[in-house]
Coordinates of C-alpha atoms in Angstrom, one line a residue:
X25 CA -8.6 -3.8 13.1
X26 CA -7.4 -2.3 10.0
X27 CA -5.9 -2.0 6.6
X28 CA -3.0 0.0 7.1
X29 CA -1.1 1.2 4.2
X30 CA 2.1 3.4 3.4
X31 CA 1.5 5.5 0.1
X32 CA 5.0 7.2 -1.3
X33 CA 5.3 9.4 -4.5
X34 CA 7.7 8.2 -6.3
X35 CA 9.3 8.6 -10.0
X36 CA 10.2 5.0 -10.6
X37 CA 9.9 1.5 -8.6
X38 CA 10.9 -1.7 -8.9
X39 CA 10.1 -5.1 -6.8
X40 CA 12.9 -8.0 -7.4
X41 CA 12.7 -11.7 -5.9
X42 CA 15.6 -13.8 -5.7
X43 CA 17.4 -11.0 -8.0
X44 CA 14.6 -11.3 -10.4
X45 CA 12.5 -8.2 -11.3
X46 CA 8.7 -9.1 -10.9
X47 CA 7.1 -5.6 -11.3
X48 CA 8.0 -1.9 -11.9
X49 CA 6.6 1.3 -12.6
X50 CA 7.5 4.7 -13.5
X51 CA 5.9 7.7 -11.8
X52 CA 2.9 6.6 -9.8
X53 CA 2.9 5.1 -6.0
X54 CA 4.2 2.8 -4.6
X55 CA 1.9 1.1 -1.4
X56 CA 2.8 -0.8 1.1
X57 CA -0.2 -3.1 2.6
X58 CA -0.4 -4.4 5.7
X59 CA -3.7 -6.5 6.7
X60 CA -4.9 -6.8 10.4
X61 CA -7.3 -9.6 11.9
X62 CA -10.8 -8.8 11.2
X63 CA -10.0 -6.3 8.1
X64 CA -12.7 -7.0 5.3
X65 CA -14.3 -5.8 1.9
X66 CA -15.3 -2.8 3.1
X67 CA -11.7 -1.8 4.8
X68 CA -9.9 -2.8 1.5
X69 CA -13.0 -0.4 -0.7
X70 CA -12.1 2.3 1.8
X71 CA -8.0 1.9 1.0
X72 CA -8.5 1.4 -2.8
X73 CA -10.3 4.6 -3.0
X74 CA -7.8 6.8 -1.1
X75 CA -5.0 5.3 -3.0
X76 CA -6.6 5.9 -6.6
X77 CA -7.9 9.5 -5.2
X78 CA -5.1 11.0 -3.4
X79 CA -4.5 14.3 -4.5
X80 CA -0.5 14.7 -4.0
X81 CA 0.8 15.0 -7.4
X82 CA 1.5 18.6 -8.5
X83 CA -1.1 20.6 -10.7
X84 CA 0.5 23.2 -13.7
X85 CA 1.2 25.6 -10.6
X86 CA 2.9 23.1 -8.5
X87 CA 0.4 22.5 -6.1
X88 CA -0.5 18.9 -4.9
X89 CA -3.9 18.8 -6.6
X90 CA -3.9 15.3 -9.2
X91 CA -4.1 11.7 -8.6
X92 CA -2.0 9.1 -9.6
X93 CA -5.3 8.4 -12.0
X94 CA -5.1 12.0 -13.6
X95 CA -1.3 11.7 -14.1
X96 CA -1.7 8.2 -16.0
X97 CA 0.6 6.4 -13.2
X98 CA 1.2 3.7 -12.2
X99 CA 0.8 1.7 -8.8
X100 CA 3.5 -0.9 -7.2
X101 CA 1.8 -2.8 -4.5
X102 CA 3.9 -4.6 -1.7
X103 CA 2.3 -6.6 0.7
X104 CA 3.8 -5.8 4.0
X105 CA 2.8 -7.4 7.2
X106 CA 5.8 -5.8 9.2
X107 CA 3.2 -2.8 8.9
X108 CA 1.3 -4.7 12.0
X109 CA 3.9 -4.8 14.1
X110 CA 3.4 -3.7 17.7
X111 CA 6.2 -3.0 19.7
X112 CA 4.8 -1.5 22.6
X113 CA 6.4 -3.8 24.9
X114 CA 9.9 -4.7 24.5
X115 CA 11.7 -4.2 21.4
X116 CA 11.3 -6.8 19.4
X117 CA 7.9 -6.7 17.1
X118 CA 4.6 -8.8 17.8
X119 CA 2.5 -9.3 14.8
X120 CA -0.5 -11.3 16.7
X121 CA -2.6 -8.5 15.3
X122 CA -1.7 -9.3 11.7
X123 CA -4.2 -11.1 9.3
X124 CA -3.6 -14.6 8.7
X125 CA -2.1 -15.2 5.8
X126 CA -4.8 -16.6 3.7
X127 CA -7.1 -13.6 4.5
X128 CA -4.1 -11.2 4.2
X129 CA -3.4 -12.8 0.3
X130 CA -7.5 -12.6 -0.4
X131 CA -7.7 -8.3 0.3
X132 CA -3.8 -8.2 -0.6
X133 CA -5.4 -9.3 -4.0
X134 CA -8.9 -8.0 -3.5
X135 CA -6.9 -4.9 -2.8
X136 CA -5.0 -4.7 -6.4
X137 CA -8.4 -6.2 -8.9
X138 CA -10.4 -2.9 -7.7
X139 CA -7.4 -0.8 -8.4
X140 CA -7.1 -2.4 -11.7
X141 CA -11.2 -2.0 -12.0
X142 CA -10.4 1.8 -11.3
X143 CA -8.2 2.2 -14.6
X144 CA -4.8 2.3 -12.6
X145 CA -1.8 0.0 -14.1
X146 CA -0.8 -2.2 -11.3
X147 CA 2.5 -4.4 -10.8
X148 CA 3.1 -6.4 -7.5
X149 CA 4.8 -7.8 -5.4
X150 CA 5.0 -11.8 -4.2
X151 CA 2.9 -12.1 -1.0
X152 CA 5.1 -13.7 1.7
X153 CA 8.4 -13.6 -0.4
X154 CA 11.2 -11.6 0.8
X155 CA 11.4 -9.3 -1.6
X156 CA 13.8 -6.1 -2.7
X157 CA 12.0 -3.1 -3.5
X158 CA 13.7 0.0 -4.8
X159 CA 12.1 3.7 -5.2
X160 CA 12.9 6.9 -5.8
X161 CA 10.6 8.7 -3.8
X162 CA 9.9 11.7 -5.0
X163 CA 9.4 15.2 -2.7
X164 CA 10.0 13.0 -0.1
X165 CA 5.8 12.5 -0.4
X166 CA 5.0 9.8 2.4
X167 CA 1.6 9.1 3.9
X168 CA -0.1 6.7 6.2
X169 CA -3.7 5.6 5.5
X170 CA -5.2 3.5 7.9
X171 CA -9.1 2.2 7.6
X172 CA -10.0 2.3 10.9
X173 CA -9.1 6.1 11.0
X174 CA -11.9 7.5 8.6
X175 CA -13.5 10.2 10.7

């Protein structure tokens, strides 16, 4: 059981539905979210906190030592089930361990008001719509947080 998320540094995002931009950012992160069966307050607390505190933008001497919080960026949330997906056996993904979907929407949302509470400009996407996101990621800076993983 856990929130899984991807974080990626990026210099600009957007998140288009039916060829309709529904959220962008500039510099900041973009996350994708995936919820698993069981997740709760607490996993969500644990994500929010590593997202707003991650320490990978670059400092005056280039070394990855801000937030997305010091920097003033932004945050483009993408729910992301897919995340779940187990393919273990065979090669085609199961997602039995994913959230169901009202749970999934409730941290999914949960997820983006305690970002918002934490001073961070957040644009989404549209849970369970198949969306378009583009990015720019910038470095390439990609990392996977994962609740269940804390210690």
């Amino acid at each position: 059981m856990k929130v899984r998320a991807v974080v990626q540094r990026v210099t600009e995002a957007s998140v288009s539905v039916d060829s309709k931009s529904i959220g962008e950012i500039g510099v900041g992160l973009v996350v994708l979210l995936g919820v698993e069966k069981g997740d709760g307050e607490q996993d969500c607390n644990y994500i929010v906190d590593k997202i707003a505190c991650l320490r990978i933008f670059s400092d005056d001497q280039g070394r990855m030592n801000l937030s997305v919080r010091d920097i003033g960026g932004g945050v483009l949330m993408i729910s992301q089930f897919t995340l779940l997906g187990d393919v273990r056996r065979g090669r085609r993904p199961s997602f039995t361990d994913a959230a169901e979907p009202e749970v999934a929407d409730h941290l999914y949302e949960r997820c983006n008001t305690n970002l918002r509470a934490q001073g961070l400009a957040v644009s989404t996407g549209m849970f369970r719509a198949d969306m378009q996101v583009r990015l720019t990621n910038d470095g390439p800076v990609t990392i996977l947080l994962d609740s269940r993983k804390r210690f």
